[in-house]
PDB file of C-alpha atoms in Angstrom:
ATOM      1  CA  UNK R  14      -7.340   2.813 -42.336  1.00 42.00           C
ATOM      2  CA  UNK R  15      -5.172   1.158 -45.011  1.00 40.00           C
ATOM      3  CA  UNK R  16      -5.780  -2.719 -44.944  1.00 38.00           C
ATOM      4  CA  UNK R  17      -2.142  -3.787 -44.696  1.00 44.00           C
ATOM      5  CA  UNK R  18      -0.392  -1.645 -41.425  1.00 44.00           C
ATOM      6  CA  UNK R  19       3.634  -2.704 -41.285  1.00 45.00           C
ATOM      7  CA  UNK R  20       5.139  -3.979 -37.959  1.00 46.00           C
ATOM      8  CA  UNK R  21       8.226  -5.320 -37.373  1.00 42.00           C
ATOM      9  CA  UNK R  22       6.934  -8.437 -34.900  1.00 46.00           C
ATOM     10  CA  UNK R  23       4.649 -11.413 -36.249  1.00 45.00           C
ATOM     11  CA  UNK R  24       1.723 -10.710 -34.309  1.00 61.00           C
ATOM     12  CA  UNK R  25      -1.825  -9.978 -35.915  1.00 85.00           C
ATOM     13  CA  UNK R  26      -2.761  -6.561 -36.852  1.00 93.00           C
ATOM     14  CA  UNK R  27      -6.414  -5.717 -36.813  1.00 95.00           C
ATOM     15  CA  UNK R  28      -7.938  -2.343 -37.543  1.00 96.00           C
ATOM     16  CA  UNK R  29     -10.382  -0.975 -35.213  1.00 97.00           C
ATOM     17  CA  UNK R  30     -13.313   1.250 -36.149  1.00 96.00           C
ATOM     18  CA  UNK R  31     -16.066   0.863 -33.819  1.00 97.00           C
ATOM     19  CA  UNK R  32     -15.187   1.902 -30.648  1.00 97.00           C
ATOM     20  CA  UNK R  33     -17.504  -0.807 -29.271  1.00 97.00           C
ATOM     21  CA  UNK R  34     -16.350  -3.702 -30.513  1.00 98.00           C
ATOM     22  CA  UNK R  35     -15.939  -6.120 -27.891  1.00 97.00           C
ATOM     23  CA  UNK R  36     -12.443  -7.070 -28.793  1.00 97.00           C
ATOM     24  CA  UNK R  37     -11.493  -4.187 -27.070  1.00 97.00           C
ATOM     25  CA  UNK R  38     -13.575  -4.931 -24.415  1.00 97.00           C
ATOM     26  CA  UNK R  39     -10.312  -4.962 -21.632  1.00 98.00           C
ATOM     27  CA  UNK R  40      -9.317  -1.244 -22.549  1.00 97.00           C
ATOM     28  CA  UNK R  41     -12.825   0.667 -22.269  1.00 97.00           C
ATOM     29  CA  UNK R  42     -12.734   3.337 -19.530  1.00 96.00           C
ATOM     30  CA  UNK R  43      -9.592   2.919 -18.255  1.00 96.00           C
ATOM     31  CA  UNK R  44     -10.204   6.694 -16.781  1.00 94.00           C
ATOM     32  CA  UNK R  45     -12.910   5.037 -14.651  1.00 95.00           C
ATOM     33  CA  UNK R  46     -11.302   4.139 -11.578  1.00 92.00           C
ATOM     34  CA  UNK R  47     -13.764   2.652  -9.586  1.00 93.00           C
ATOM     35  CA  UNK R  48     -14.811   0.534 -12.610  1.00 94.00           C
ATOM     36  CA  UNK R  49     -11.363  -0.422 -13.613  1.00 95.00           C
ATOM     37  CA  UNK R  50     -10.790  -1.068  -9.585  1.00 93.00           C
ATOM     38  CA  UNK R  51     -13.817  -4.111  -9.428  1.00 94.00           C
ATOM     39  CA  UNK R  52     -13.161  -5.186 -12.970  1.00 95.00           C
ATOM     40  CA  UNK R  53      -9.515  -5.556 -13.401  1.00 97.00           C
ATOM     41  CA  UNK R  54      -8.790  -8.255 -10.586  1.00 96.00           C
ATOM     42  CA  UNK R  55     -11.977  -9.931 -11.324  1.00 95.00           C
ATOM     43  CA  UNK R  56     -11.346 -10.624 -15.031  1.00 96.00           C
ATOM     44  CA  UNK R  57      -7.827 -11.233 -13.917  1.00 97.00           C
ATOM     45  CA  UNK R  58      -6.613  -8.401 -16.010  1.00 98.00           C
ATOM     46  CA  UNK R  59      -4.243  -5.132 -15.989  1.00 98.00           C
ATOM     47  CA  UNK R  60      -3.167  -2.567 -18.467  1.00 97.00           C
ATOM     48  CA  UNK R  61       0.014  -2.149 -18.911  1.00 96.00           C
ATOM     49  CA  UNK R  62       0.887   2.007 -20.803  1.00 94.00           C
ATOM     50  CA  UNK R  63       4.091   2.341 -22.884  1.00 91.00           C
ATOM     51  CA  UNK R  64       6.412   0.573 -24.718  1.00 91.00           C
ATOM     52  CA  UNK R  65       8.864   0.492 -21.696  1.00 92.00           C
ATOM     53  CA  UNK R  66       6.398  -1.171 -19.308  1.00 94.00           C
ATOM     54  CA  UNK R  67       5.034  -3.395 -21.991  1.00 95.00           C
ATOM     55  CA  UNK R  68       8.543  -4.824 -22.588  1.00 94.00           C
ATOM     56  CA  UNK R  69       9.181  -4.870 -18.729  1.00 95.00           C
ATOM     57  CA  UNK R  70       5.937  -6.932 -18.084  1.00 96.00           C
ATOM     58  CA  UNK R  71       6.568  -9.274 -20.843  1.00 96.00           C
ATOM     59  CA  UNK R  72      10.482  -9.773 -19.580  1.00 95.00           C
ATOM     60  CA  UNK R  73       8.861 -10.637 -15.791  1.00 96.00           C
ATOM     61  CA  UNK R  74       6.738 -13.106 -17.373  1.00 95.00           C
ATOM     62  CA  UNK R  75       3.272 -11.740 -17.456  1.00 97.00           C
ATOM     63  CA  UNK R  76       1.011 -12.982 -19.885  1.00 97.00           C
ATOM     64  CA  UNK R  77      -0.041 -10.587 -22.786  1.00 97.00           C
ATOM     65  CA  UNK R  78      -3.939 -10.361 -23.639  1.00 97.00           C
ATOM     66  CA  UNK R  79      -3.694  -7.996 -26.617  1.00 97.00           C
ATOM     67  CA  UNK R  80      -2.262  -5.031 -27.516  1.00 97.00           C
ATOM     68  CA  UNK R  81      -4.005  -1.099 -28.245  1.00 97.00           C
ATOM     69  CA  UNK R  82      -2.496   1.080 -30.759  1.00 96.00           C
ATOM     70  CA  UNK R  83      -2.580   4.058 -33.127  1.00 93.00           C
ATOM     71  CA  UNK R  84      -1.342   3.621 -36.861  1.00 93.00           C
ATOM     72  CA  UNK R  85       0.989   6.317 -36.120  1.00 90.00           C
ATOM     73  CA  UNK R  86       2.649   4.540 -33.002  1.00 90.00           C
ATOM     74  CA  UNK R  87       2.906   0.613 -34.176  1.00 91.00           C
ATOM     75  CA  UNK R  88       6.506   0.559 -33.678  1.00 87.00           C
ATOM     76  CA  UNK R  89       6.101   1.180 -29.796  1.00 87.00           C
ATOM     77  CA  UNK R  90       4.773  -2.408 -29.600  1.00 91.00           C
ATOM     78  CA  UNK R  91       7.811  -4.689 -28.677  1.00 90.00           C
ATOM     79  CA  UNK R  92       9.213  -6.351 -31.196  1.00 86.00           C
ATOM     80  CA  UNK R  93       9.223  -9.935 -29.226  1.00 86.00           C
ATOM     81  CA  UNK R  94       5.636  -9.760 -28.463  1.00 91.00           C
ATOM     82  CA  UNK R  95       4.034 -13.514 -29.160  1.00 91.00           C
ATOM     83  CA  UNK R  96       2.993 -14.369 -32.154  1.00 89.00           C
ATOM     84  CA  UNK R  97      -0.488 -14.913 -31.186  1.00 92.00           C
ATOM     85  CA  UNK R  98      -1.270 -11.796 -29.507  1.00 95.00           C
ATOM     86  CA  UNK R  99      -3.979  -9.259 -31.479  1.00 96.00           C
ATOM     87  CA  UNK R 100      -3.013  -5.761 -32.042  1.00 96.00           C
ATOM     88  CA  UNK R 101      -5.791  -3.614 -32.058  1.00 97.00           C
ATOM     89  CA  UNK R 102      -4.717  -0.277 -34.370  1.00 96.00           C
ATOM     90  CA  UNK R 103      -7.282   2.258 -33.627  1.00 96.00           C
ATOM     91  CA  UNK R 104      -7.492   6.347 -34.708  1.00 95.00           C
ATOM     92  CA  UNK R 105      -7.280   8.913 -32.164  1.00 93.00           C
ATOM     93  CA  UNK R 106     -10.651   9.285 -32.060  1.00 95.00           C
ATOM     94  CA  UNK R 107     -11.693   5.880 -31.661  1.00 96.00           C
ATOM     95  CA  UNK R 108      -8.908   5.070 -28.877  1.00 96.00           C
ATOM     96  CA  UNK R 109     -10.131   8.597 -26.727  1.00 95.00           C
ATOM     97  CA  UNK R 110     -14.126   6.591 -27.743  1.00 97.00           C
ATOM     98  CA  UNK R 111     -12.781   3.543 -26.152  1.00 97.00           C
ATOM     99  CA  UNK R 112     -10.072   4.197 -23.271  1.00 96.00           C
ATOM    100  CA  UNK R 113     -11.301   7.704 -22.030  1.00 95.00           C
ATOM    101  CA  UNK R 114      -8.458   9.895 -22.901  1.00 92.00           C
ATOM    102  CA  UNK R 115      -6.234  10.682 -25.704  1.00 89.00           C
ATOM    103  CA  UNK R 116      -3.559   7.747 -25.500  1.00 88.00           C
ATOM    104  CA  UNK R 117      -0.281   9.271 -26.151  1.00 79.00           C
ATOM    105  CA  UNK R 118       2.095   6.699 -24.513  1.00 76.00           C
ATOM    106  CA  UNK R 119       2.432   4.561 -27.583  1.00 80.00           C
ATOM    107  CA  UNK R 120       0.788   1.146 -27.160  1.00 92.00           C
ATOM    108  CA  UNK R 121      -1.639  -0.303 -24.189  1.00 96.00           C
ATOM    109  CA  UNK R 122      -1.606  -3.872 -23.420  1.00 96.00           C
ATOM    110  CA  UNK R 123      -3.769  -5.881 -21.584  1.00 98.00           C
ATOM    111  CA  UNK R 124      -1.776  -8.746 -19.454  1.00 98.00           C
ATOM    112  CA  UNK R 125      -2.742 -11.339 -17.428  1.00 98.00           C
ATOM    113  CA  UNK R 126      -2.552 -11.192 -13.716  1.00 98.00           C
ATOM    114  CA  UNK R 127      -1.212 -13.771 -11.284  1.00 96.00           C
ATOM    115  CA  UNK R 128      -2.243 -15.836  -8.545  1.00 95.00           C
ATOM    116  CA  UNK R 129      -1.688 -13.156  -5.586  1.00 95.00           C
ATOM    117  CA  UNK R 130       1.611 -14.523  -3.454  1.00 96.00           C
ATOM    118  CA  UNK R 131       1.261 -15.178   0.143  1.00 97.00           C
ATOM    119  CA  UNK R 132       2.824 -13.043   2.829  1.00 97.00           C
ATOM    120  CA  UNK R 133       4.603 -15.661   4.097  1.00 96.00           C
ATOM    121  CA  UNK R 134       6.494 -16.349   0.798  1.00 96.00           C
ATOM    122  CA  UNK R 135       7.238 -13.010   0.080  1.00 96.00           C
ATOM    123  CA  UNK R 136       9.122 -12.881   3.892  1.00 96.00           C
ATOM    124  CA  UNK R 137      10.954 -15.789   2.736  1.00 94.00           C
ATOM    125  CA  UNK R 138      14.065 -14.867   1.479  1.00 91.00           C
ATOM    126  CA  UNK R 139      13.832 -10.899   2.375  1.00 96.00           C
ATOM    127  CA  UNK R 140      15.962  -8.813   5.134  1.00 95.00           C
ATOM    128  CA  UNK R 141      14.676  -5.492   3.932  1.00 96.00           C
ATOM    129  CA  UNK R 142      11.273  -4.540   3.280  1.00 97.00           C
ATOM    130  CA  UNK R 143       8.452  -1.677   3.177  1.00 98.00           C
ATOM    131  CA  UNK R 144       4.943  -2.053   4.776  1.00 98.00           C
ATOM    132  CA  UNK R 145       1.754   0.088   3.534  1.00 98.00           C
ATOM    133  CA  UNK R 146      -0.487   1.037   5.287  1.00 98.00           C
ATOM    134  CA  UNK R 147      -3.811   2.641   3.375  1.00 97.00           C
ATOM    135  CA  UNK R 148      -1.348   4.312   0.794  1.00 97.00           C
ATOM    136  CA  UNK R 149      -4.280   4.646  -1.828  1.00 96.00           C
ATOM    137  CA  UNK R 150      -2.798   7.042  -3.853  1.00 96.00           C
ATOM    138  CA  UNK R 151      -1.428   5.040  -7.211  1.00 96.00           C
ATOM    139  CA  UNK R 152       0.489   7.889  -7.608  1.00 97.00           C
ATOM    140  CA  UNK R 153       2.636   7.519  -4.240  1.00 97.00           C
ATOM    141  CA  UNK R 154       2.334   3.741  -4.004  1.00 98.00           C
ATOM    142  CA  UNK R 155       4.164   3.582  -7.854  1.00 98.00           C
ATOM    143  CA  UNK R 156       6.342   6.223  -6.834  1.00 98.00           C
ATOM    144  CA  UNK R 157       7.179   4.150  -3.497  1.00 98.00           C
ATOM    145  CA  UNK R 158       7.514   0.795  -5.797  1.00 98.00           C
ATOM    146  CA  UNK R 159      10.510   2.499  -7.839  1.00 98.00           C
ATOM    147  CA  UNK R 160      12.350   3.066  -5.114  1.00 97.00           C
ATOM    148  CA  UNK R 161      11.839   0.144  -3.324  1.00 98.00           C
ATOM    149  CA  UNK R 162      13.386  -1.361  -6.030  1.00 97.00           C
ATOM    150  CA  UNK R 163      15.979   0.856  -7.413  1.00 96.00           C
ATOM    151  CA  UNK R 164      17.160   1.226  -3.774  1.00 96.00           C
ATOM    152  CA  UNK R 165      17.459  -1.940  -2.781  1.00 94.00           C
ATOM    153  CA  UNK R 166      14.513  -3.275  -1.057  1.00 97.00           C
ATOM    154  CA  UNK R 167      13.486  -7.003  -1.246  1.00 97.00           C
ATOM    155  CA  UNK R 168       9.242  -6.593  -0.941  1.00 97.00           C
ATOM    156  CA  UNK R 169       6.960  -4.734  -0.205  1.00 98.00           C
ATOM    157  CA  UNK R 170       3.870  -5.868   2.058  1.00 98.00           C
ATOM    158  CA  UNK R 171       0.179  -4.283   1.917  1.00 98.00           C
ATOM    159  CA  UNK R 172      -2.445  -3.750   4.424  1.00 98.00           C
ATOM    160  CA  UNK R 173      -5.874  -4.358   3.034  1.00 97.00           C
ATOM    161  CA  UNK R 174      -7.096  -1.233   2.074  1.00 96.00           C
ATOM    162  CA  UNK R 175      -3.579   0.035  -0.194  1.00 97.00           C
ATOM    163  CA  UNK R 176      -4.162   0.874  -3.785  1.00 96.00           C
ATOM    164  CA  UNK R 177      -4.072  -2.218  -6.141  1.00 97.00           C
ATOM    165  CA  UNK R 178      -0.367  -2.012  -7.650  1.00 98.00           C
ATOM    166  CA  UNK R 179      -0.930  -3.444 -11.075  1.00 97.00           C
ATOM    167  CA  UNK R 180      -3.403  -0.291 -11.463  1.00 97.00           C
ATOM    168  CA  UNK R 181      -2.528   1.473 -15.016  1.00 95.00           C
ATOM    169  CA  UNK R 182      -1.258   4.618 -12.657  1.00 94.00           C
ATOM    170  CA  UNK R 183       0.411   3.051 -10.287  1.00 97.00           C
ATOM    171  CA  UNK R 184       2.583   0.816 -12.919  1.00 97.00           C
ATOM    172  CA  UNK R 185       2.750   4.086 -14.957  1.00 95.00           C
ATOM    173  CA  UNK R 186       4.524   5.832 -12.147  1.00 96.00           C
ATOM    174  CA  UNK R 187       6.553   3.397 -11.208  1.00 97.00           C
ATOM    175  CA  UNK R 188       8.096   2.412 -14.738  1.00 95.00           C
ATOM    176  CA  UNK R 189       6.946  -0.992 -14.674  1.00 96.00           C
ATOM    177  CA  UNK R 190       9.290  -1.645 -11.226  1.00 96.00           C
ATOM    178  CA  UNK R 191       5.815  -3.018  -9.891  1.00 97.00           C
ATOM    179  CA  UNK R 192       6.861  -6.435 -11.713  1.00 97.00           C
ATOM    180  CA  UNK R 193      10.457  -6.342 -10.020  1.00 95.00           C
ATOM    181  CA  UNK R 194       9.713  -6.266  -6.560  1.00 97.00           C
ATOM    182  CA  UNK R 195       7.806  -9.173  -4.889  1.00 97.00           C
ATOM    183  CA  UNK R 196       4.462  -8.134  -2.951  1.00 98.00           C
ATOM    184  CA  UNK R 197       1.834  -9.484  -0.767  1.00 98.00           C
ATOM    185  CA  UNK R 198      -1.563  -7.993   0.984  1.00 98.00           C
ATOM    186  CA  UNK R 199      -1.782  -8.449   5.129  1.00 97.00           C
ATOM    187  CA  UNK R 200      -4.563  -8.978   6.820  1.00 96.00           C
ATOM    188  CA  UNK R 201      -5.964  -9.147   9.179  1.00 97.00           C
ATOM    189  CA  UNK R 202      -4.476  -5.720   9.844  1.00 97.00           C
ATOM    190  CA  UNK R 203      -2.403  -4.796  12.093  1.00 97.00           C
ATOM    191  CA  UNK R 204      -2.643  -8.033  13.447  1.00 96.00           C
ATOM    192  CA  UNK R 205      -0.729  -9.786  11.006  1.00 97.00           C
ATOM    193  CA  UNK R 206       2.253  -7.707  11.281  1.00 97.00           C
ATOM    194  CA  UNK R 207       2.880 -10.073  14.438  1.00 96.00           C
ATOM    195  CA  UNK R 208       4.123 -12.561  11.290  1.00 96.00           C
ATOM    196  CA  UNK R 209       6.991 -10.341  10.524  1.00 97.00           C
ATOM    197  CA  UNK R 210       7.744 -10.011  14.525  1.00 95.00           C
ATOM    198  CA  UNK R 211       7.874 -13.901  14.726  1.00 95.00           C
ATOM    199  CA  UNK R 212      10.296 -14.261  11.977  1.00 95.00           C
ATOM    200  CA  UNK R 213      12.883 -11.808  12.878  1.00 95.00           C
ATOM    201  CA  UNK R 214      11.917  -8.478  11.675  1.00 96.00           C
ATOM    202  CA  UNK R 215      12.421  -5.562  13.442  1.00 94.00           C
ATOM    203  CA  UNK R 216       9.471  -3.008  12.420  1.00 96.00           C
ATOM    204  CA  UNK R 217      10.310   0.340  12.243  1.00 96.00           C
ATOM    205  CA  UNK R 218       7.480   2.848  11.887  1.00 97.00           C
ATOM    206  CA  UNK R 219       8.108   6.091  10.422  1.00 96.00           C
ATOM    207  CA  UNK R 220       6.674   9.201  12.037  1.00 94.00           C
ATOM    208  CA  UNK R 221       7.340  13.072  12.182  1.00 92.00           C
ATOM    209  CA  UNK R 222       6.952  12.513  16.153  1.00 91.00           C
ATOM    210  CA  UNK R 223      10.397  14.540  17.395  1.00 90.00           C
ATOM    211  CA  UNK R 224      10.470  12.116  20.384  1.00 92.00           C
ATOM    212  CA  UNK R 225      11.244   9.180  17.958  1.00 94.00           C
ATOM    213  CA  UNK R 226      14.720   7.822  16.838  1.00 92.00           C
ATOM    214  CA  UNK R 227      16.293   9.546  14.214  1.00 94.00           C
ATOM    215  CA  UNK R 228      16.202   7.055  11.183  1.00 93.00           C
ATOM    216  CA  UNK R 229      19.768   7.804   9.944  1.00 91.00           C
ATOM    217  CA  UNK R 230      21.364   7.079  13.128  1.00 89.00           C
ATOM    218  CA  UNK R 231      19.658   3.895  13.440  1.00 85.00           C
ATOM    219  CA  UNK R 232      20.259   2.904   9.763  1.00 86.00           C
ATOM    220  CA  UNK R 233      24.160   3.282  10.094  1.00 85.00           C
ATOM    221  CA  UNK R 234      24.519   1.123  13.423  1.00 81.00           C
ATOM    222  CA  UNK R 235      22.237  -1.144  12.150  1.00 76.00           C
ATOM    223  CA  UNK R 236      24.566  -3.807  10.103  1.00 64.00           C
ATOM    224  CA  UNK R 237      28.023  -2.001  11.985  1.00 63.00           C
ATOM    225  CA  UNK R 238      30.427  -4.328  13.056  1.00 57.00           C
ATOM    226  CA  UNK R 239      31.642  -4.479  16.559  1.00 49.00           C
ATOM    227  CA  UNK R 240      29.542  -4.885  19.680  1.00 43.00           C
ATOM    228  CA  UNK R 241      26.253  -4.928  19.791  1.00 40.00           C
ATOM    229  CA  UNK R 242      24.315  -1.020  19.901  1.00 42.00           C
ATOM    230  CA  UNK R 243      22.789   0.277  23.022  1.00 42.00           C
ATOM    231  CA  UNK R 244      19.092  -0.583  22.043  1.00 41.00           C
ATOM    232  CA  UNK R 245      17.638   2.687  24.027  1.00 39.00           C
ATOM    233  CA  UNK R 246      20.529   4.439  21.292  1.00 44.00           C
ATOM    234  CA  UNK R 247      18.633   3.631  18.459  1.00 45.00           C
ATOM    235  CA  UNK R 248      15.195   3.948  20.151  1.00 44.00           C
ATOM    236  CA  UNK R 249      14.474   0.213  20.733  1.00 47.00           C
ATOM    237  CA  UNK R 250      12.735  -1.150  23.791  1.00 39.00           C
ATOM    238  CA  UNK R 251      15.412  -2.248  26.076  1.00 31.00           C
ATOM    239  CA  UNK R 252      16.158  -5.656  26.381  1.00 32.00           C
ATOM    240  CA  UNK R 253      15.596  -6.017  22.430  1.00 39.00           C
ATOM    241  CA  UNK R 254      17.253  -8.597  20.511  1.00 36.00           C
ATOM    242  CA  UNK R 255      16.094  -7.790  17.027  1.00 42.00           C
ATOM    243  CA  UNK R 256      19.134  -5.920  16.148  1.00 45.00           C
ATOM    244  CA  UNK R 257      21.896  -7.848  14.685  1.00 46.00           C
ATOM    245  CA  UNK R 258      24.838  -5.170  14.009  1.00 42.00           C
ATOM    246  CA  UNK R 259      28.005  -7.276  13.304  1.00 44.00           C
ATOM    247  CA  UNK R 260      26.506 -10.487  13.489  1.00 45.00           C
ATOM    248  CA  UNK R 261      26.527 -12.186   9.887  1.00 46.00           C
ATOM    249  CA  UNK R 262      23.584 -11.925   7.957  1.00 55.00           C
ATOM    250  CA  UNK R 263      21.807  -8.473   7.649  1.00 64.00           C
ATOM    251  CA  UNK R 264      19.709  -8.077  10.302  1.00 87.00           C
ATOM    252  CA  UNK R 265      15.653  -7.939   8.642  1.00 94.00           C
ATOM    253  CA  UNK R 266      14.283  -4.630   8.881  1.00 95.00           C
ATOM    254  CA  UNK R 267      10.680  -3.837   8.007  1.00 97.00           C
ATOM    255  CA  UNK R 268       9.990   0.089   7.624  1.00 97.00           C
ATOM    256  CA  UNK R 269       6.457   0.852   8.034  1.00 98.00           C
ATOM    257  CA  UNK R 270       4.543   3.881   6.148  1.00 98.00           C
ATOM    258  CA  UNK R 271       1.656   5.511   6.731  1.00 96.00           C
ATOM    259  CA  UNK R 272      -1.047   7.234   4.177  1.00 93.00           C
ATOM    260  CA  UNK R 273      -0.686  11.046   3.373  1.00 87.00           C
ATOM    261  CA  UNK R 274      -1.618  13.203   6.129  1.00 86.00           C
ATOM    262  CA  UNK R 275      -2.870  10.938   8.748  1.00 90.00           C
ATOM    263  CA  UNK R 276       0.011   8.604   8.887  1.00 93.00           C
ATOM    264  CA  UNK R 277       0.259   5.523  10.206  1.00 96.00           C
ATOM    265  CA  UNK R 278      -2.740   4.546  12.933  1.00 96.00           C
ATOM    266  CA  UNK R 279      -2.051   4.616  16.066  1.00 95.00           C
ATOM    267  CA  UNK R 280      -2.351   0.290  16.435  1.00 96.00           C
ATOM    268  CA  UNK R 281      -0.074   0.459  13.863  1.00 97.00           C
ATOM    269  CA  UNK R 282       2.883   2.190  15.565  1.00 96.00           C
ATOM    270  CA  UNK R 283       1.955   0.135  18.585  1.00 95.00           C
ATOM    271  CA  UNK R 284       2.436  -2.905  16.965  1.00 95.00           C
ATOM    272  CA  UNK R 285       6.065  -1.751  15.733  1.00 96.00           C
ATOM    273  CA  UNK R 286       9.595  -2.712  17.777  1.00 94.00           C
ATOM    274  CA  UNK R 287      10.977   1.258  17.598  1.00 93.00           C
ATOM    275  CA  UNK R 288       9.515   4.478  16.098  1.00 95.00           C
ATOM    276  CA  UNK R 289      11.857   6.579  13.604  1.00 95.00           C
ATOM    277  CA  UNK R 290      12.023   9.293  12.084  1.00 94.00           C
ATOM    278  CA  UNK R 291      13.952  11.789   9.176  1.00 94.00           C
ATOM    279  CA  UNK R 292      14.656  15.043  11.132  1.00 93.00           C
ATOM    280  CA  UNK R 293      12.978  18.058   9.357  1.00 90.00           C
ATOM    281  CA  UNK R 294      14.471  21.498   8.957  1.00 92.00           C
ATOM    282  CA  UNK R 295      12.695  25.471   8.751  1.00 90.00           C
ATOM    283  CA  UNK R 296       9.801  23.879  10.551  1.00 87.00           C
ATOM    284  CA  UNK R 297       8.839  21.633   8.109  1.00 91.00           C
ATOM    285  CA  UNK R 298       6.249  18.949   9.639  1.00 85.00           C
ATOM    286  CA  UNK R 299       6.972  16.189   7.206  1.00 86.00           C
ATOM    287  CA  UNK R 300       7.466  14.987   3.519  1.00 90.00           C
ATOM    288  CA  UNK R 301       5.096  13.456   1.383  1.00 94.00           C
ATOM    289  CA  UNK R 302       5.454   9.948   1.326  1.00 96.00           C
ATOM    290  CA  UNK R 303       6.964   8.647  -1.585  1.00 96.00           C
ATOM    291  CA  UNK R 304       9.753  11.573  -0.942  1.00 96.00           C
ATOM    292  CA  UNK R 305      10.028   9.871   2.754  1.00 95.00           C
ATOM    293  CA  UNK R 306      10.347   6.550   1.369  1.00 96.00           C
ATOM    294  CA  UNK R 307      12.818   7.110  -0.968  1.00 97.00           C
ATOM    295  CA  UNK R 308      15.136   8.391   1.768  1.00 96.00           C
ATOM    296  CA  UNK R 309      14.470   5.460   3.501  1.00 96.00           C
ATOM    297  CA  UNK R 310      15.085   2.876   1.264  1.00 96.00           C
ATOM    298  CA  UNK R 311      18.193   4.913   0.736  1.00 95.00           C
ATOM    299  CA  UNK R 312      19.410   4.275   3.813  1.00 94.00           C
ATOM    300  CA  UNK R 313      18.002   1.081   4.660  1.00 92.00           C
ATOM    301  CA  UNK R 314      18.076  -0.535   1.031  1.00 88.00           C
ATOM    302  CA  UNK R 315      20.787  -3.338   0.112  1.00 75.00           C
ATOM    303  CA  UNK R 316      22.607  -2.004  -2.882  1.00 61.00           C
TER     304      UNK R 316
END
């Protein structure tokens, strides 16, 4: 490895050899999920794949740790990362040693994780949000991030036993939108949901059940003006005031989701003010969920 490697930014370059060093410490077996799943919040760490994501974590205001490279792919570390943050350049063979696989996403960076924001915060300010429950696919719950916040979502909220977000998949998949959208964990669960009840959130939870409301019709006489919809319409309890169709602000709409195949628990749809649903053609029992919650979101989303 030649002694001198060119980049653009001012950061330090340093060559790797030994896949053991323990400067690399933060990017062995990243293909390890249950190890990376312990380690990650407790060093207070995630990995961040590709130059996109990189720059998308640094422009939210995440920390940067250092940087993993090959010579070949240098220039896919942002230019405008701090002066003080170590690039590790590596060979193939030494970054497949270290990480697990053969990295060929241009650079991996390790940032630095937040303080975890409270629930309550998160419901602050937001009239349109998604709930998880036990999505612990990083594939679906980065795929359900993206369009949270391409569609026009405000948060997203967690039950206790969802995938951790700032996993290397799950920010993979969702293009870095992870850092756009605010989130928080619930718990206890379901019981906490009552939080969103108290401040004026009408929970919606979305199953393939034909007896529930379909989710289009509710979504379009949600925010209507005129008089106020027949709750029973829309499948609310009667005697519901949740709705707020032609009355000023948005009305706040949380749309719960369940895992893959099971769905959401039973407790779950108890605890929710109106079940809904997307109609299904050909006989078609459901779609997976990141499909479902991009429809959603699509009709429920601010844009």
């Amino acid at each position: 490895m030649p002694a001198e490697l060119p980049r653009s930014a001012a950061a330090s370059v340093v060559a790797i050899d030994d896949p053991a060093d323990p400067r690399v410490d933060d990017f062995v077996a990243l293909t390890d999920v249950a190890l990376r799943r312990r380690r990650e919040p407790a060093d207070g760490l995630f990995i961040a794949e590709g130059e996109r994501v990189i720059t998308r974590a640094l422009r939210a205001g995440y920390r940067p740790r250092s940087v993993l490279v090959s010579p070949a792919r240098l220039d896919a570390v942002p230019a405008d990362l701090p002066a003080d943050v170590p690039v590790y350049v590596a060979g193939a063979d030494v970054l497949a040693a270290i990480t697990g696989f053969e990295v060929h996403r241009g650079a991996l960076a390790s940032m630095c994780r937040r303080p975890p924001l409270a629930a309550a915060d998160v419901l602050a300010a937001a009239r349109r949000i998604l709930v998880c429950e036990d999505i612990v696919s990083h594939t679906n719950l980065g795929a359900i991030f993206r369009s949270a916040a391409g569609l026009g979502m405000d948060a997203v909220l967690l039950s206790p036993r969802c995938a951790d977000p700032l996993y290397r998949r799950c920010v993979r998949v969702s293009m870095g939108e992870v850092f756009a959208v605010p989130y928080a964990r619930l718990d206890p669960w379901p019981g906490a949901l009552g939080l969103l009840r108290a401040v004026g959130f009408t929970l919606l939870a979305l199953t393939p059940a034909v007896d529930a409301a379909d989710l289009g019709t509710f979504a379009a006489r949600l925010d209507a003006p005129g008089p106020a919809a027949d709750p029973v319409a829309v499948g609310l309890a009667a005697g519901s005031s949740e709705m707020n169709p032609g009355g000023g602000a948005p009305a706040r709409v949380a749309l719960l989701l369940g895992t893959e195949g099971p769905g959401l628990s039973e407790p779950t749809q108890a605890a929710a003010t109106a079940r809904v649903r997307i109609p299904m053609a050909h006989g078609v029992d459901s779609l997976n969920v990141a499909a479902t919650a991009a429809i959603a979101c699509y009709l429920l989303g601010r844009r």
